[in-house]
Amino acid sequence: MFKFFLARIVPLLVLAMAIILGWLASYESPLAVFFATFIPLSKGHLPPTLFGHGKMKGTPPVPDEMIPQSRPENEKFLHLPGGYSMPQIGIGMCCRPTAYDDELVYRTILWYLLLGGRHIDGAHLYMNHVAIGRGIAEAIRRGVKREEIFVTTKIFPSHFGYESTMKNVEVYAKELGLDYIDLVLMHAPTTFPFMTSPCKKEGKDATQCRRETWKALSELRASGLIRNAGVSNFAMKHLKDLEGIGAPIANNQIQFTPFEPEHVMETVAYCAEHNITMTAYSPLGGIMDQDKAMADEVLNQIAAKYDKRVSHVMLRWATQRGFAVIPGTGNPDHMRENLSIFGFELSDDDMQTINELKYRAKGFVHIDVRNSE
Ligand SMILES: NC(=O)c1ccc[n+]([C@@H]2O[C@H](COP(=O)([O-])OP(=O)(O)OC[C@H]3O[C@@H](n4cnc5c(N)ncnc54)[C@H](OP(=O)(O)O)[C@@H]3O)[C@@H](O)[C@H]2O)c1
């Protein structure tokens, strides 16, 4: 049996792996294609990267007669440099099957903007700029004002470098169909070890690459192509690297739920001291941890007390902690729910109870970036 496995199965597995790696490597952004393929597959959908767009089910079509509805009651904002405001509730555009099919992305954006949402979180890595742009254009055609919409995108470390940033951010704006982007973030401090970037190819280290990229983002901000520049997944040492160079850091987008380990609060405190606003990604626990978060006993007890769902409580908690939140969804009912979080307020006692959940972080996935170069 073991001999059979070694002689027949192992070579087949190696061959399959080589074919997959070769296929991924044929793309400009293999990691993006990996996510766009394996996230739908993991949920039982045929990935658009292999089977084409427009075939997946998920987000329903938006009725032709639908026009913009009012914006969320008691909507709240974070204040960014330059006098700009970022709605504290947004929508995330990755990491679920509906984020990778262009038709469903178009519908998601159109639903969201017509339902009153105004903050969209994208990234080059999500491979859906063009479909997001189509959704925005259609919402504007139906009466939503461009100046009310807040669009974030992110430059992945594989594009880091001065020239590369100048060139790629212009491409992102064209893909999104926008003449300016509200916020561009550096997606992570550095490339994965097996990846490279134009900057790394020139022999520069991770700190130099971050600084060059930041210099380019600062110039793009001065030129008006982007209104603000920020970072994502940055720990204190990466934030310190940018001190005194170019634009103020407008925002740090990090994973933030009630289950983060204590050391994350070091980054949160640094950002607060330096007027860097924060955005919580995967605020409902993301693809790995959402089920565990939704089942948490304490969160369920608090949700019952307010006659709300755990998702409401998690989003409200993060916004009361001062974060913007960008829950990902392709479901219009979930969009409505997420947009209604300012209709109630958690008491100080309940906030404190949830703050203490972090000590139970065991079992929740957390990517620790403190030691990344
Ligand atoms: N900067 C980074 O490195 C980084 C990393 C990860 C994510 N992000 C950003 O953060 C966004 C959000 O993170 P995420 O998508 O990983 O995780 P998440 O927002 O915590 O969870 C998304 C999941 O929650 C479900 N959901 C949304 N609203 C719901 C509601 N009201 N009730 C029940 N279920 C609900 C969605 O399913 P349905 O579609 O069925 O509603 C989806 O499967 C991403 O889309 C992306 O924009 C950034």
XYZ file of C-alpha atoms and ligand atoms in Angstrom:
421
model
C 0.000 0.000 0.000
C 2.749 2.428 1.048
C 4.760 1.481 -2.083
C 1.696 2.117 -4.276
C 1.175 5.522 -2.614
C 4.833 6.434 -3.116
C 5.023 5.221 -6.727
C 1.640 6.378 -8.066
C -0.064 8.907 -5.830
C 2.924 11.069 -4.826
C 4.031 11.720 -8.463
C 0.444 12.609 -9.388
C 0.214 15.037 -6.470
C 3.567 16.597 -7.410
C 2.433 16.918 -11.036
C -0.874 18.531 -9.993
C 0.968 20.937 -7.703
C 3.442 21.828 -10.493
C 0.560 22.499 -12.916
C -1.234 24.710 -10.371
C 1.949 26.629 -9.501
C 2.827 27.032 -13.216
C -0.683 28.303 -13.928
C -0.583 30.783 -11.032
C 2.901 31.952 -12.026
C 1.619 32.800 -15.519
C -0.310 35.728 -13.988
C 1.068 39.144 -13.069
C -0.319 38.648 -9.551
C -0.284 34.914 -8.660
C -1.444 35.504 -5.081
C -4.505 37.437 -6.287
C -5.430 34.598 -8.657
C -4.848 32.075 -5.865
C -7.388 33.850 -3.593
C -9.862 34.459 -6.412
C -9.771 30.747 -7.239
C -9.560 29.015 -3.901
C -11.998 31.169 -1.900
C -14.958 30.356 -4.234
C -13.788 26.700 -4.432
C -13.635 26.427 -0.624
C -17.341 27.410 -0.466
C -18.403 25.065 -3.291
C -18.565 27.633 -6.118
C -16.966 27.319 -9.562
C -14.301 30.066 -9.570
C -14.687 32.729 -12.273
C -10.894 32.550 -12.804
C -11.439 29.063 -14.294
C -15.038 29.080 -15.511
C -15.647 32.716 -16.499
C -17.634 35.525 -14.911
C -21.410 35.885 -14.727
C -22.136 32.235 -13.886
C -22.034 32.281 -10.090
C -25.148 32.706 -7.977
C -25.172 35.001 -4.954
C -26.042 38.675 -5.090
C -29.440 39.162 -6.762
C -29.858 41.624 -9.655
C -30.696 45.203 -8.647
C -34.193 46.218 -9.803
C -34.057 48.597 -12.791
C -36.402 51.047 -11.089
C -34.415 51.226 -7.813
C -33.139 54.721 -6.982
C -30.917 55.921 -4.113
C -32.390 55.525 -0.629
C -31.508 57.666 2.353
C -28.150 57.305 4.034
C -27.848 55.520 7.409
C -29.536 57.180 10.337
C -27.025 58.814 12.743
C -24.226 57.950 10.280
C -20.784 58.606 11.755
C -17.481 59.611 10.154
C -13.767 59.579 10.841
C -11.863 62.751 10.070
C -8.857 62.467 7.792
C -6.123 64.990 6.969
C -7.047 67.653 4.439
C -10.563 68.005 5.845
C -11.850 64.767 4.291
C -14.318 62.438 6.035
C -14.533 58.660 5.870
C -17.888 57.005 6.670
C -17.353 54.747 9.677
C -19.371 51.961 8.079
C -18.156 50.584 4.752
C -18.226 47.422 2.672
C -15.263 45.112 2.081
C -14.702 43.694 -1.384
C -12.669 40.542 -0.881
C -12.502 37.156 0.718
C -15.951 35.717 -0.083
C -17.116 34.025 -3.303
C -19.319 36.978 -4.384
C -16.277 39.267 -4.391
C -14.654 37.455 -7.303
C -17.395 37.296 -9.932
C -17.532 40.567 -11.882
C -21.311 40.504 -12.306
C -21.872 39.908 -8.570
C -19.344 42.610 -7.669
C -21.150 45.070 -9.947
C -24.483 44.200 -8.296
C -22.985 44.362 -4.787
C -21.647 47.886 -5.322
C -24.866 49.071 -6.921
C -27.006 47.593 -4.111
C -24.745 49.061 -1.469
C -24.668 52.591 -2.862
C -28.416 52.630 -3.554
C -29.103 51.364 -0.019
C -27.248 54.403 1.338
C -23.738 52.991 1.920
C -20.906 55.237 0.763
C -17.611 53.616 1.769
C -16.063 50.896 -0.427
C -12.909 48.996 0.486
C -11.041 47.501 -2.474
C -7.500 46.498 -3.410
C -5.465 45.591 -6.461
C -5.191 42.118 -4.896
C -8.959 41.562 -5.085
C -8.924 41.706 -8.915
C -12.260 43.542 -9.094
C -11.502 47.244 -9.663
C -13.246 47.315 -13.039
C -16.463 45.716 -11.755
C -16.454 48.053 -8.718
C -16.038 50.977 -11.109
C -19.015 49.789 -13.199
C -21.166 49.620 -10.055
C -20.114 53.129 -8.993
C -20.808 54.531 -12.483
C -24.297 53.020 -12.546
C -25.075 54.313 -9.029
C -23.963 57.799 -10.092
C -26.170 57.511 -13.188
C -29.078 56.738 -10.827
C -28.425 59.797 -8.666
C -25.712 58.995 -6.076
C -23.186 61.836 -5.856
C -19.535 60.980 -6.519
C -18.380 63.389 -3.818
C -20.320 61.369 -1.212
C -18.607 58.082 -2.166
C -15.404 57.137 -0.356
C -13.282 54.622 -2.287
C -10.236 52.957 -0.794
C -7.842 50.753 -2.683
C -4.502 49.207 -1.782
C -1.171 48.740 -3.469
C 0.240 45.272 -2.753
C 3.929 44.985 -1.754
C 4.645 43.238 -5.073
C 4.056 46.692 -6.657
C 6.157 48.612 -4.119
C 8.725 51.074 -5.428
C 8.604 54.744 -6.462
C 8.079 54.380 -10.238
C 5.875 51.347 -9.849
C 3.590 53.135 -7.366
C 3.307 56.224 -9.574
C 2.387 54.030 -12.544
C 0.124 51.508 -10.817
C -2.015 53.923 -8.809
C -2.840 55.686 -12.073
C -3.864 52.307 -13.515
C -6.076 51.606 -10.466
C -7.872 54.965 -10.914
C -8.500 54.160 -14.587
C -9.752 50.653 -13.712
C -12.115 52.139 -11.120
C -13.247 54.791 -13.609
C -12.435 57.550 -11.113
C -10.554 60.786 -11.584
C -9.432 60.631 -7.961
C -9.207 57.873 -5.320
C -10.196 58.812 -1.767
C -7.612 56.663 0.019
C -4.753 54.455 -1.149
C -3.161 52.121 1.399
C 0.066 50.166 1.325
C -1.550 46.735 1.712
C 1.110 45.177 3.953
C 4.575 46.136 5.183
C 6.488 43.814 2.886
C 6.295 41.049 0.282
C 6.053 37.401 1.273
C 9.519 35.796 1.325
C 9.087 34.076 -2.070
C 7.808 37.225 -3.776
C 9.565 40.189 -5.250
C 8.775 43.771 -6.210
C 10.309 46.325 -8.572
C 11.915 47.905 -5.515
C 13.344 44.643 -4.133
C 14.729 43.831 -7.592
C 16.823 47.001 -7.298
C 18.392 45.490 -4.151
C 16.540 47.689 -1.672
C 15.420 46.421 1.724
C 11.857 46.402 3.052
C 12.210 49.740 4.884
C 13.599 51.476 1.802
C 10.779 49.984 -0.302
C 8.134 51.268 2.118
C 9.710 54.730 2.159
C 9.942 54.944 -1.647
C 6.355 53.821 -2.004
C 5.269 56.361 0.596
C 7.154 59.116 -1.226
C 5.249 58.265 -4.412
C 1.891 58.143 -2.588
C 2.670 61.524 -1.031
C 3.344 62.984 -4.491
C 0.167 61.444 -5.874
C -1.703 63.048 -2.999
C -0.129 66.429 -3.765
C -1.125 66.031 -7.438
C -4.747 65.314 -6.446
C -4.974 61.817 -7.972
C -5.438 60.485 -4.439
C -6.907 62.392 -1.524
C -5.249 60.468 1.276
C -2.545 57.869 1.787
C -2.429 55.201 4.452
C -1.196 51.746 5.387
C -2.517 48.342 6.307
C -1.214 45.567 8.549
C 1.461 47.933 9.842
C 2.813 47.433 13.346
C 4.500 50.205 15.304
C 7.970 49.728 13.814
C 6.626 49.990 10.242
C 4.662 53.130 11.127
C 7.776 54.677 12.674
C 9.688 54.079 9.405
C 7.448 56.627 7.688
C 7.730 59.321 10.338
C 8.684 62.654 8.831
C 8.378 61.561 5.176
C 5.784 63.237 2.968
C 2.062 62.923 3.597
C 0.520 62.313 7.021
C -0.540 58.683 7.497
C -4.308 58.974 7.226
C -5.312 55.444 8.192
C -4.008 52.050 9.317
C -6.290 49.158 8.351
C -5.775 46.143 10.597
C -7.611 42.988 11.586
C -9.697 44.005 14.575
C -12.321 42.000 16.429
C -12.944 41.512 20.161
C -10.651 38.472 19.955
C -7.323 40.086 19.083
C -4.316 39.445 21.310
C -3.225 42.175 23.710
C -0.188 43.305 21.668
C -2.467 44.752 18.952
C -3.402 47.479 21.434
C 0.181 48.791 21.163
C -0.472 49.638 17.490
C -3.904 51.038 18.335
C -2.370 53.329 20.985
C 0.394 54.503 18.623
C -2.181 55.381 15.943
C -4.337 57.262 18.441
C -1.330 59.289 19.623
C -0.342 60.156 16.046
C -3.832 61.024 14.714
C -3.858 57.988 12.434
C -7.454 56.803 11.991
C -8.014 53.056 12.027
C -10.142 50.655 10.013
C -11.095 47.197 11.255
C -10.891 44.535 8.572
C -12.580 41.157 8.943
C -14.659 42.805 11.708
C -16.992 39.800 11.855
C -14.169 37.303 12.130
C -13.539 36.807 8.406
C -13.502 33.539 6.532
C -11.573 31.706 9.250
C -13.293 32.783 12.435
C -16.760 34.093 11.714
C -18.562 30.973 12.928
C -16.623 30.982 16.203
C -17.333 34.691 16.758
C -21.048 34.287 16.032
C -21.233 31.425 18.534
C -19.497 33.313 21.349
C -21.622 33.093 24.468
C -20.867 36.571 25.812
C -21.552 38.286 22.475
C -24.816 36.366 22.150
C -25.928 37.444 25.638
C -25.166 41.097 24.864
C -26.893 40.894 21.458
C -30.037 39.455 23.096
C -30.071 42.312 25.611
C -30.300 44.898 22.792
C -32.516 42.698 20.603
C -29.738 42.706 17.983
C -27.584 40.108 16.255
C -23.963 39.323 17.121
C -22.881 40.953 13.832
C -24.488 44.232 14.967
C -22.743 44.034 18.329
C -19.310 43.316 16.803
C -19.586 46.201 14.334
C -20.976 48.599 16.914
C -18.245 47.666 19.376
C -15.502 48.425 16.814
C -17.069 51.747 15.815
C -17.443 52.746 19.482
C -13.741 51.935 19.837
C -13.214 54.589 17.126
C -12.621 52.295 14.152
C -14.232 52.381 10.724
C -15.589 48.912 9.866
C -15.749 47.289 6.440
C -17.752 44.044 6.758
C -17.732 42.107 3.491
C -21.050 41.002 2.070
C -22.744 40.339 -1.237
C -26.136 39.992 0.451
C -28.404 43.097 0.325
C -30.142 42.049 3.584
C -26.796 41.947 5.361
C -25.915 45.329 3.802
C -29.106 46.842 5.269
C -28.308 45.322 8.679
C -24.731 46.537 8.639
C -25.798 50.038 7.629
C -28.161 50.203 10.609
C -25.542 49.855 13.357
C -25.775 53.480 14.442
C -29.369 52.913 15.556
C -28.247 51.691 18.994
C -25.356 52.176 21.404
C -23.541 49.711 23.637
C -23.273 50.775 27.274
C -19.860 51.399 28.861
C -20.237 48.170 30.861
C -20.956 46.102 27.765
C -18.079 47.745 25.898
C -15.793 46.776 28.771
C -17.067 43.205 28.814
C -16.363 42.882 25.090
C -12.945 44.553 25.426
C -11.997 41.780 27.808
C -12.841 39.018 25.330
C -9.429 39.508 23.781
C -7.936 37.482 26.564
C -9.746 34.518 25.071
C -7.950 34.989 21.733
C -6.845 31.347 21.724
C -8.186 29.541 18.696
C -8.784 32.706 16.642
C -6.489 33.349 13.695
C -4.248 36.383 14.058
C -1.401 37.248 11.705
C 1.309 38.755 13.861
C 3.139 41.374 11.752
C 5.327 42.775 14.537
C 8.410 40.931 13.378
C 7.915 41.173 9.626
C 10.963 42.948 8.140
N -6.073 44.911 4.604
C -6.092 43.596 4.604
O -5.058 42.905 4.626
C -7.420 42.892 4.593
C -7.502 41.523 4.898
C -8.747 40.917 4.902
C -9.874 41.677 4.618
N -9.762 43.002 4.299
C -10.952 43.830 3.987
O -11.909 43.659 5.025
C -13.143 43.268 4.450
C -13.954 42.447 5.425
O -13.241 41.327 5.848
P -13.673 39.839 5.503
O -14.506 39.864 4.282
O -12.443 39.027 5.551
O -14.494 39.389 6.773
P -15.801 39.849 7.567
O -16.288 41.144 7.065
O -15.475 39.716 8.987
O -16.810 38.695 7.215
C -17.349 38.575 5.932
C -18.413 37.487 6.005
O -19.453 37.933 6.849
C -20.724 37.706 6.255
N -21.585 38.825 6.684
C -21.466 40.145 6.403
N -22.427 40.841 7.012
C -23.180 39.952 7.708
C -24.316 40.066 8.536
N -24.897 41.237 8.769
N -24.811 38.930 9.078
C -24.247 37.729 8.856
N -23.164 37.553 8.071
C -22.632 38.663 7.499
C -20.469 37.697 4.768
O -21.322 36.775 4.142
P -22.475 37.254 3.112
O -21.806 37.658 1.847
O -23.316 36.060 2.997
O -23.186 38.386 3.785
C -19.024 37.202 4.644
O -18.970 35.833 4.461
C -12.726 42.529 3.196
O -13.789 42.347 2.300
C -11.630 43.436 2.697
O -12.159 44.567 2.046
C -8.549 43.619 4.306
